[in-house]
PDB file of N, CA and C in Angstrom:
ATOM      1  N   MET A 271      57.818 -26.780   6.124  1.00  0.00           N
ATOM      2  CA  MET A 271      58.653 -27.963   6.383  1.00  0.00           C
ATOM      3  C   MET A 271      59.460 -27.813   7.679  1.00  0.00           C
ATOM      4  N   ILE A 272      60.011 -26.604   7.875  1.00  0.00           N
ATOM      5  CA  ILE A 272      60.785 -26.353   9.099  1.00  0.00           C
ATOM      6  C   ILE A 272      59.869 -26.431  10.319  1.00  0.00           C
ATOM      7  N   ASP A 273      58.679 -25.831  10.229  1.00  0.00           N
ATOM      8  CA  ASP A 273      57.754 -25.890  11.341  1.00  0.00           C
ATOM      9  C   ASP A 273      57.360 -27.300  11.684  1.00  0.00           C
ATOM     10  N   GLU A 274      57.183 -28.159  10.703  1.00  0.00           N
ATOM     11  CA  GLU A 274      56.851 -29.547  10.945  1.00  0.00           C
ATOM     12  C   GLU A 274      57.982 -30.275  11.640  1.00  0.00           C
ATOM     13  N   GLU A 275      59.208 -30.013  11.227  1.00  0.00           N
ATOM     14  CA  GLU A 275      60.364 -30.647  11.867  1.00  0.00           C
ATOM     15  C   GLU A 275      60.503 -30.185  13.324  1.00  0.00           C
ATOM     16  N   ILE A 276      60.342 -28.899  13.558  1.00  0.00           N
ATOM     17  CA  ILE A 276      60.402 -28.378  14.916  1.00  0.00           C
ATOM     18  C   ILE A 276      59.311 -29.008  15.767  1.00  0.00           C
ATOM     19  N   ARG A 277      58.090 -29.084  15.270  1.00  0.00           N
ATOM     20  CA  ARG A 277      57.004 -29.725  15.996  1.00  0.00           C
ATOM     21  C   ARG A 277      57.342 -31.177  16.308  1.00  0.00           C
ATOM     22  N   SER A 278      57.947 -31.868  15.364  1.00  0.00           N
ATOM     23  CA  SER A 278      58.341 -33.273  15.552  1.00  0.00           C
ATOM     24  C   SER A 278      59.359 -33.402  16.688  1.00  0.00           C
ATOM     25  N   VAL A 279      60.358 -32.520  16.692  1.00  0.00           N
ATOM     26  CA  VAL A 279      61.393 -32.566  17.725  1.00  0.00           C
ATOM     27  C   VAL A 279      60.775 -32.282  19.101  1.00  0.00           C
ATOM     28  N   ILE A 280      59.920 -31.254  19.170  1.00  0.00           N
ATOM     29  CA  ILE A 280      59.263 -30.913  20.438  1.00  0.00           C
ATOM     30  C   ILE A 280      58.397 -32.077  20.939  1.00  0.00           C
ATOM     31  N   ASP A 281      57.572 -32.627  20.066  1.00  0.00           N
ATOM     32  CA  ASP A 281      56.699 -33.727  20.459  1.00  0.00           C
ATOM     33  C   ASP A 281      57.501 -34.935  20.920  1.00  0.00           C
ATOM     34  N   ARG A 282      58.527 -35.296  20.145  1.00  0.00           N
ATOM     35  CA  ARG A 282      59.355 -36.469  20.479  1.00  0.00           C
ATOM     36  C   ARG A 282      59.992 -36.302  21.859  1.00  0.00           C
ATOM     37  N   ASN A 283      60.526 -35.123  22.143  1.00  0.00           N
ATOM     38  CA  ASN A 283      61.177 -34.897  23.433  1.00  0.00           C
ATOM     39  C   ASN A 283      60.190 -34.724  24.591  1.00  0.00           C
ATOM     40  N   TYR A 284      59.006 -34.232  24.306  1.00  0.00           N
ATOM     41  CA  TYR A 284      57.959 -34.152  25.319  1.00  0.00           C
ATOM     42  C   TYR A 284      57.594 -35.569  25.765  1.00  0.00           C
ATOM     43  N   TYR A 285      57.363 -36.469  24.834  1.00  0.00           N
ATOM     44  CA  TYR A 285      57.002 -37.847  25.173  1.00  0.00           C
ATOM     45  C   TYR A 285      58.170 -38.563  25.857  1.00  0.00           C
ATOM     46  N   ARG A 286      59.368 -38.259  25.456  1.00  0.00           N
ATOM     47  CA  ARG A 286      60.559 -38.852  26.096  1.00  0.00           C
ATOM     48  C   ARG A 286      60.635 -38.402  27.561  1.00  0.00           C
ATOM     49  N   ALA A 287      60.432 -37.097  27.806  1.00  0.00           N
ATOM     50  CA  ALA A 287      60.453 -36.585  29.179  1.00  0.00           C
ATOM     51  C   ALA A 287      59.350 -37.194  30.004  1.00  0.00           C
ATOM     52  N   GLU A 288      58.161 -37.298  29.449  1.00  0.00           N
ATOM     53  CA  GLU A 288      57.036 -37.885  30.132  1.00  0.00           C
ATOM     54  C   GLU A 288      57.322 -39.352  30.514  1.00  0.00           C
ATOM     55  N   LYS A 289      57.931 -40.109  29.608  1.00  0.00           N
ATOM     56  CA  LYS A 289      58.272 -41.500  29.859  1.00  0.00           C
ATOM     57  C   LYS A 289      59.314 -41.621  30.995  1.00  0.00           C
ATOM     58  N   ILE A 290      60.318 -40.743  30.986  1.00  0.00           N
ATOM     59  CA  ILE A 290      61.331 -40.765  32.043  1.00  0.00           C
ATOM     60  C   ILE A 290      60.693 -40.484  33.398  1.00  0.00           C
ATOM     61  N   LEU A 291      59.804 -39.501  33.445  1.00  0.00           N
ATOM     62  CA  LEU A 291      59.109 -39.174  34.701  1.00  0.00           C
ATOM     63  C   LEU A 291      58.253 -40.347  35.178  1.00  0.00           C
ATOM     64  N   GLN A 292      57.527 -40.964  34.262  1.00  0.00           N
ATOM     65  CA  GLN A 292      56.652 -42.077  34.623  1.00  0.00           C
ATOM     66  C   GLN A 292      57.469 -43.264  35.113  1.00  0.00           C
ATOM     67  N   GLU A 293      58.596 -43.552  34.470  1.00  0.00           N
ATOM     68  CA  GLU A 293      59.447 -44.677  34.884  1.00  0.00           C
ATOM     69  C   GLU A 293      60.088 -44.450  36.239  1.00  0.00           C
ATOM     70  N   ASN A 294      60.223 -43.203  36.633  1.00  0.00           N
ATOM     71  CA  ASN A 294      60.884 -42.874  37.888  1.00  0.00           C
ATOM     72  C   ASN A 294      59.924 -42.211  38.884  1.00  0.00           C
ATOM     73  N   MET A 295      58.646 -42.549  38.778  1.00  0.00           N
ATOM     74  CA  MET A 295      57.620 -41.931  39.606  1.00  0.00           C
ATOM     75  C   MET A 295      57.878 -42.121  41.105  1.00  0.00           C
ATOM     76  N   ALA A 296      58.347 -43.266  41.507  1.00  0.00           N
ATOM     77  CA  ALA A 296      58.632 -43.522  42.929  1.00  0.00           C
ATOM     78  C   ALA A 296      59.716 -42.564  43.417  1.00  0.00           C
ATOM     79  N   ILE A 297      60.777 -42.398  42.650  1.00  0.00           N
ATOM     80  CA  ILE A 297      61.862 -41.462  42.996  1.00  0.00           C
ATOM     81  C   ILE A 297      61.314 -40.027  43.026  1.00  0.00           C
ATOM     82  N   LEU A 298      60.501 -39.685  42.072  1.00  0.00           N
ATOM     83  CA  LEU A 298      59.903 -38.354  42.006  1.00  0.00           C
ATOM     84  C   LEU A 298      59.115 -38.054  43.279  1.00  0.00           C
ATOM     85  N   HIS A 299      58.323 -39.042  43.729  1.00  0.00           N
ATOM     86  CA  HIS A 299      57.530 -38.841  44.958  1.00  0.00           C
ATOM     87  C   HIS A 299      58.419 -38.751  46.197  1.00  0.00           C
ATOM     88  N   LEU A 300      59.456 -39.577  46.257  1.00  0.00           N
ATOM     89  CA  LEU A 300      60.396 -39.480  47.376  1.00  0.00           C
ATOM     90  C   LEU A 300      61.062 -38.117  47.409  1.00  0.00           C
ATOM     91  N   MET A 301      61.433 -37.595  46.235  1.00  0.00           N
ATOM     92  CA  MET A 301      62.078 -36.299  46.148  1.00  0.00           C
ATOM     93  C   MET A 301      61.095 -35.184  46.558  1.00  0.00           C
ATOM     94  N   ALA A 302      59.873 -35.297  46.122  1.00  0.00           N
ATOM     95  CA  ALA A 302      58.850 -34.285  46.504  1.00  0.00           C
ATOM     96  C   ALA A 302      58.625 -34.304  48.015  1.00  0.00           C
ATOM     97  N   ASP A 303      58.581 -35.482  48.621  1.00  0.00           N
ATOM     98  CA  ASP A 303      58.408 -35.598  50.052  1.00  0.00           C
ATOM     99  C   ASP A 303      59.590 -34.945  50.791  1.00  0.00           C
ATOM    100  N   ALA A 304      60.805 -35.222  50.324  1.00  0.00           N
ATOM    101  CA  ALA A 304      62.009 -34.633  50.959  1.00  0.00           C
ATOM    102  C   ALA A 304      61.996 -33.122  50.814  1.00  0.00           C
ATOM    103  N   LEU A 305      61.600 -32.625  49.668  1.00  0.00           N
ATOM    104  CA  LEU A 305      61.562 -31.153  49.471  1.00  0.00           C
ATOM    105  C   LEU A 305      60.480 -30.519  50.322  1.00  0.00           C
ATOM    106  N   MET A 306      59.360 -31.168  50.498  1.00  0.00           N
ATOM    107  CA  MET A 306      58.320 -30.633  51.373  1.00  0.00           C
ATOM    108  C   MET A 306      58.779 -30.609  52.822  1.00  0.00           C
ATOM    109  N   LYS A 307      59.560 -31.586  53.203  1.00  0.00           N
ATOM    110  CA  LYS A 307      60.031 -31.693  54.586  1.00  0.00           C
ATOM    111  C   LYS A 307      61.149 -30.706  54.891  1.00  0.00           C
ATOM    112  N   TRP A 308      62.127 -30.580  53.960  1.00  0.00           N
ATOM    113  CA  TRP A 308      63.328 -29.786  54.234  1.00  0.00           C
ATOM    114  C   TRP A 308      63.480 -28.551  53.323  1.00  0.00           C
ATOM    115  N   GLU A 309      62.661 -28.383  52.331  1.00  0.00           N
ATOM    116  CA  GLU A 309      62.689 -27.269  51.360  1.00  0.00           C
ATOM    117  C   GLU A 309      63.846 -27.324  50.381  1.00  0.00           C
ATOM    118  N   THR A 310      64.982 -27.804  50.814  1.00  0.00           N
ATOM    119  CA  THR A 310      66.145 -28.007  49.896  1.00  0.00           C
ATOM    120  C   THR A 310      66.729 -29.360  50.223  1.00  0.00           C
ATOM    121  N   ILE A 311      67.421 -29.932  49.259  1.00  0.00           N
ATOM    122  CA  ILE A 311      68.109 -31.199  49.473  1.00  0.00           C
ATOM    123  C   ILE A 311      69.498 -31.081  48.918  1.00  0.00           C
ATOM    124  N   ASP A 312      70.425 -31.799  49.545  1.00  0.00           N
ATOM    125  CA  ASP A 312      71.814 -31.761  49.120  1.00  0.00           C
ATOM    126  C   ASP A 312      72.121 -32.952  48.220  1.00  0.00           C
ATOM    127  N   ARG A 313      73.330 -33.018  47.727  1.00  0.00           N
ATOM    128  CA  ARG A 313      73.682 -34.080  46.785  1.00  0.00           C
ATOM    129  C   ARG A 313      73.648 -35.462  47.432  1.00  0.00           C
ATOM    130  N   TRP A 314      73.910 -35.529  48.725  1.00  0.00           N
ATOM    131  CA  TRP A 314      73.889 -36.824  49.385  1.00  0.00           C
ATOM    132  C   TRP A 314      72.452 -37.328  49.558  1.00  0.00           C
ATOM    133  N   GLN A 315      71.555 -36.407  49.786  1.00  0.00           N
ATOM    134  CA  GLN A 315      70.144 -36.793  49.848  1.00  0.00           C
ATOM    135  C   GLN A 315      69.660 -37.217  48.473  1.00  0.00           C
ATOM    136  N   ILE A 316      70.127 -36.566  47.422  1.00  0.00           N
ATOM    137  CA  ILE A 316      69.753 -36.953  46.062  1.00  0.00           C
ATOM    138  C   ILE A 316      70.306 -38.341  45.763  1.00  0.00           C
ATOM    139  N   ASP A 317      71.518 -38.638  46.228  1.00  0.00           N
ATOM    140  CA  ASP A 317      72.060 -39.992  46.051  1.00  0.00           C
ATOM    141  C   ASP A 317      71.130 -41.027  46.684  1.00  0.00           C
ATOM    142  N   ASP A 318      70.678 -40.739  47.894  1.00  0.00           N
ATOM    143  CA  ASP A 318      69.726 -41.645  48.587  1.00  0.00           C
ATOM    144  C   ASP A 318      68.476 -41.832  47.736  1.00  0.00           C
ATOM    145  N   LEU A 319      67.902 -40.716  47.290  1.00  0.00           N
ATOM    146  CA  LEU A 319      66.664 -40.751  46.524  1.00  0.00           C
ATOM    147  C   LEU A 319      66.829 -41.521  45.220  1.00  0.00           C
ATOM    148  N   MET A 320      67.914 -41.291  44.530  1.00  0.00           N
ATOM    149  CA  MET A 320      68.131 -41.985  43.249  1.00  0.00           C
ATOM    150  C   MET A 320      68.347 -43.474  43.450  1.00  0.00           C
ATOM    151  N   ALA A 321      68.761 -43.866  44.659  1.00  0.00           N
ATOM    152  CA  ALA A 321      68.902 -45.290  44.979  1.00  0.00           C
ATOM    153  C   ALA A 321      67.563 -45.865  45.448  1.00  0.00           C
ATOM    154  N   GLY A 322      66.507 -45.049  45.448  1.00  0.00           N
ATOM    155  CA  GLY A 322      65.189 -45.521  45.853  1.00  0.00           C
ATOM    156  C   GLY A 322      64.985 -45.546  47.371  1.00  0.00           C
ATOM    157  N   LYS A 323      65.864 -44.890  48.095  1.00  0.00           N
ATOM    158  CA  LYS A 323      65.768 -44.859  49.555  1.00  0.00           C
ATOM    159  C   LYS A 323      65.214 -43.509  49.977  1.00  0.00           C
ATOM    160  N   GLU A 324      64.683 -43.458  51.193  1.00  0.00           N
ATOM    161  CA  GLU A 324      64.262 -42.203  51.744  1.00  0.00           C
ATOM    162  C   GLU A 324      65.493 -41.351  52.049  1.00  0.00           C
ATOM    163  N   ALA A 325      65.402 -40.058  51.823  1.00  0.00           N
ATOM    164  CA  ALA A 325      66.563 -39.186  52.033  1.00  0.00           C
ATOM    165  C   ALA A 325      66.870 -39.057  53.508  1.00  0.00           C
ATOM    166  N   ARG A 326      68.156 -39.079  53.851  1.00  0.00           N
ATOM    167  CA  ARG A 326      68.607 -38.855  55.223  1.00  0.00           C
ATOM    168  C   ARG A 326      68.404 -37.369  55.561  1.00  0.00           C
ATOM    169  N   PRO A 327      68.377 -36.987  56.812  1.00  0.00           N
ATOM    170  CA  PRO A 327      68.230 -35.580  57.182  1.00  0.00           C
ATOM    171  C   PRO A 327      69.409 -34.761  56.643  1.00  0.00           C
ATOM    172  N   PRO A 328      69.183 -33.469  56.350  1.00  0.00           N
ATOM    173  CA  PRO A 328      70.274 -32.631  55.847  1.00  0.00           C
ATOM    174  C   PRO A 328      71.307 -32.418  56.933  1.00  0.00           C
ATOM    175  N   MET A 329      72.545 -32.207  56.503  1.00  0.00           N
ATOM    176  CA  MET A 329      73.640 -31.924  57.419  1.00  0.00           C
ATOM    177  C   MET A 329      73.722 -30.413  57.634  1.00  0.00           C
ATOM    178  N   GLU A 330      74.225 -30.007  58.761  1.00  0.00           N
ATOM    179  CA  GLU A 330      74.518 -28.602  58.995  1.00  0.00           C
ATOM    180  C   GLU A 330      75.703 -28.200  58.142  1.00  0.00           C
ATOM    181  N   SER A 331      75.832 -26.965  57.788  1.00  0.00           N
ATOM    182  CA  SER A 331      76.917 -26.525  56.882  1.00  0.00           C
ATOM    183  C   SER A 331      78.281 -26.878  57.424  1.00  0.00           C
ATOM    184  N   GLY A 332      78.478 -26.861  58.732  1.00  0.00           N
ATOM    185  CA  GLY A 332      79.769 -27.214  59.300  1.00  0.00           C
ATOM    186  C   GLY A 332      80.076 -28.703  59.196  1.00  0.00           C
ATOM    187  N   ASP A 333      79.050 -29.514  59.000  1.00  0.00           N
ATOM    188  CA  ASP A 333      79.216 -30.960  58.914  1.00  0.00           C
ATOM    189  C   ASP A 333      79.456 -31.420  57.495  1.00  0.00           C
ATOM    190  N   MET A 334      79.400 -30.537  56.520  1.00  0.00           N
ATOM    191  CA  MET A 334      79.523 -30.937  55.115  1.00  0.00           C
ATOM    192  C   MET A 334      80.856 -31.615  54.821  1.00  0.00           C
ATOM    193  N   LYS A 335      81.944 -31.153  55.426  1.00  0.00           N
ATOM    194  CA  LYS A 335      83.240 -31.781  55.159  1.00  0.00           C
ATOM    195  C   LYS A 335      83.244 -33.217  55.621  1.00  0.00           C
ATOM    196  N   ASP A 336      82.458 -33.548  56.663  1.00  0.00           N
ATOM    197  CA  ASP A 336      82.400 -34.901  57.179  1.00  0.00           C
ATOM    198  C   ASP A 336      81.767 -35.862  56.150  1.00  0.00           C
ATOM    199  N   ARG A 337      80.844 -35.365  55.359  1.00  0.00           N
ATOM    200  CA  ARG A 337      80.196 -36.215  54.355  1.00  0.00           C
ATOM    201  C   ARG A 337      81.159 -36.626  53.244  1.00  0.00           C
ATOM    202  N   ASN A 338      82.207 -35.842  53.075  1.00  0.00           N
ATOM    203  CA  ASN A 338      83.172 -36.171  52.013  1.00  0.00           C
ATOM    204  C   ASN A 338      84.207 -37.188  52.481  1.00  0.00           C
ATOM    205  N   SER A 339      84.240 -37.452  53.757  1.00  0.00           N
ATOM    206  CA  SER A 339      85.235 -38.389  54.275  1.00  0.00           C
ATOM    207  C   SER A 339      84.712 -39.816  54.146  1.00  0.00           C
ATOM    208  N   PRO A 340      85.627 -40.806  54.085  1.00  0.00           N
ATOM    209  CA  PRO A 340      85.208 -42.221  53.960  1.00  0.00           C
ATOM    210  C   PRO A 340      84.364 -42.682  55.130  1.00  0.00           C
ATOM    211  N   GLU A 341      84.527 -42.049  56.309  1.00  0.00           N
ATOM    212  CA  GLU A 341      83.765 -42.485  57.471  1.00  0.00           C
ATOM    213  C   GLU A 341      82.438 -41.736  57.577  1.00  0.00           C
ATOM    214  N   SER A 342      81.978 -41.133  56.508  1.00  0.00           N
ATOM    215  CA  SER A 342      80.770 -40.309  56.578  1.00  0.00           C
ATOM    216  C   SER A 342      79.549 -41.151  56.886  1.00  0.00           C
ATOM    217  N   SER A 343      78.420 -40.469  57.024  1.00  0.00           N
ATOM    218  CA  SER A 343      77.160 -41.149  57.358  1.00  0.00           C
ATOM    219  C   SER A 343      76.662 -42.014  56.222  1.00  0.00           C
ATOM    220  N   CYS A 344      77.418 -42.128  55.161  1.00  0.00           N
ATOM    221  CA  CYS A 344      77.051 -43.023  54.062  1.00  0.00           C
ATOM    222  C   CYS A 344      77.396 -44.452  54.401  1.00  0.00           C
ATOM    223  N   ASN A 345      77.939 -44.692  55.613  1.00  0.00           N
ATOM    224  CA  ASN A 345      78.346 -46.020  56.044  1.00  0.00           C
ATOM    225  C   ASN A 345      79.375 -46.621  55.105  1.00  0.00           C
ATOM    226  N   GLY A 346      80.253 -45.816  54.544  1.00  0.00           N
ATOM    227  CA  GLY A 346      81.283 -46.308  53.662  1.00  0.00           C
ATOM    228  C   GLY A 346      80.801 -46.696  52.283  1.00  0.00           C
ATOM    229  N   THR A 347      79.552 -46.447  51.991  1.00  0.00           N
ATOM    230  CA  THR A 347      79.002 -46.793  50.680  1.00  0.00           C
ATOM    231  C   THR A 347      79.476 -45.813  49.655  1.00  0.00           C
ATOM    232  N   ASP A 348      79.946 -46.313  48.532  1.00  0.00           N
ATOM    233  CA  ASP A 348      80.368 -45.451  47.416  1.00  0.00           C
ATOM    234  C   ASP A 348      79.132 -45.155  46.582  1.00  0.00           C
ATOM    235  N   HIS A 349      78.639 -43.925  46.654  1.00  0.00           N
ATOM    236  CA  HIS A 349      77.461 -43.562  45.916  1.00  0.00           C
ATOM    237  C   HIS A 349      77.785 -43.011  44.517  1.00  0.00           C
ATOM    238  N   SER A 350      79.062 -42.960  44.186  1.00  0.00           N
ATOM    239  CA  SER A 350      79.451 -42.400  42.880  1.00  0.00           C
ATOM    240  C   SER A 350      78.953 -43.225  41.719  1.00  0.00           C
ATOM    241  N   SER A 351      78.626 -44.500  41.945  1.00  0.00           N
ATOM    242  CA  SER A 351      78.165 -45.349  40.852  1.00  0.00           C
ATOM    243  C   SER A 351      76.638 -45.258  40.638  1.00  0.00           C
ATOM    244  N   LEU A 352      75.950 -44.541  41.514  1.00  0.00           N
ATOM    245  CA  LEU A 352      74.479 -44.441  41.381  1.00  0.00           C
ATOM    246  C   LEU A 352      74.177 -43.545  40.185  1.00  0.00           C
ATOM    247  N   LYS A 353      73.373 -44.045  39.290  1.00  0.00           N
ATOM    248  CA  LYS A 353      72.968 -43.293  38.116  1.00  0.00           C
ATOM    249  C   LYS A 353      71.521 -43.562  37.856  1.00  0.00           C
ATOM    250  N   PRO A 354      70.811 -42.570  37.249  1.00  0.00           N
ATOM    251  CA  PRO A 354      69.443 -42.854  36.874  1.00  0.00           C
ATOM    252  C   PRO A 354      69.343 -43.963  35.834  1.00  0.00           C
ATOM    253  N   LYS A 355      68.172 -44.529  35.716  1.00  0.00           N
ATOM    254  CA  LYS A 355      67.967 -45.633  34.759  1.00  0.00           C
ATOM    255  C   LYS A 355      68.326 -45.224  33.336  1.00  0.00           C
ATOM    256  N   GLN A 356      68.145 -43.973  33.060  1.00  0.00           N
ATOM    257  CA  GLN A 356      68.248 -43.512  31.674  1.00  0.00           C
ATOM    258  C   GLN A 356      69.002 -42.189  31.676  1.00  0.00           C
ATOM    259  N   SER A 357      69.773 -41.952  30.640  1.00  0.00           N
ATOM    260  CA  SER A 357      70.451 -40.673  30.495  1.00  0.00           C
ATOM    261  C   SER A 357      69.452 -39.575  30.195  1.00  0.00           C
ATOM    262  N   PHE A 358      69.677 -38.410  30.755  1.00  0.00           N
ATOM    263  CA  PHE A 358      68.775 -37.297  30.510  1.00  0.00           C
ATOM    264  C   PHE A 358      69.335 -36.356  29.453  1.00  0.00           C
ATOM    265  N   ALA A 359      70.470 -36.685  28.911  1.00  0.00           N
ATOM    266  CA  ALA A 359      71.089 -35.823  27.899  1.00  0.00           C
ATOM    267  C   ALA A 359      70.525 -36.121  26.530  1.00  0.00           C
TER     268      ALA A 359
END
């Protein structure tokens, strides 16, 4: 009985993960392209990707403080409200 319940939980969450990936396939491909181009991506690039946009180029480490300022390359856009379509928790 325990094994059946564990199998049920695993199967249910496998299909849930597969559905999330399929629903966000465009974002997944944009993220893969950005990773192939730059090898790593920062949180601002992830914000771009989650909004369905192509990721901006990475900033140099000395420029990171500039991205936190209101005049950053985000053009004043508040990206804090960007969230995936579905919770991953």
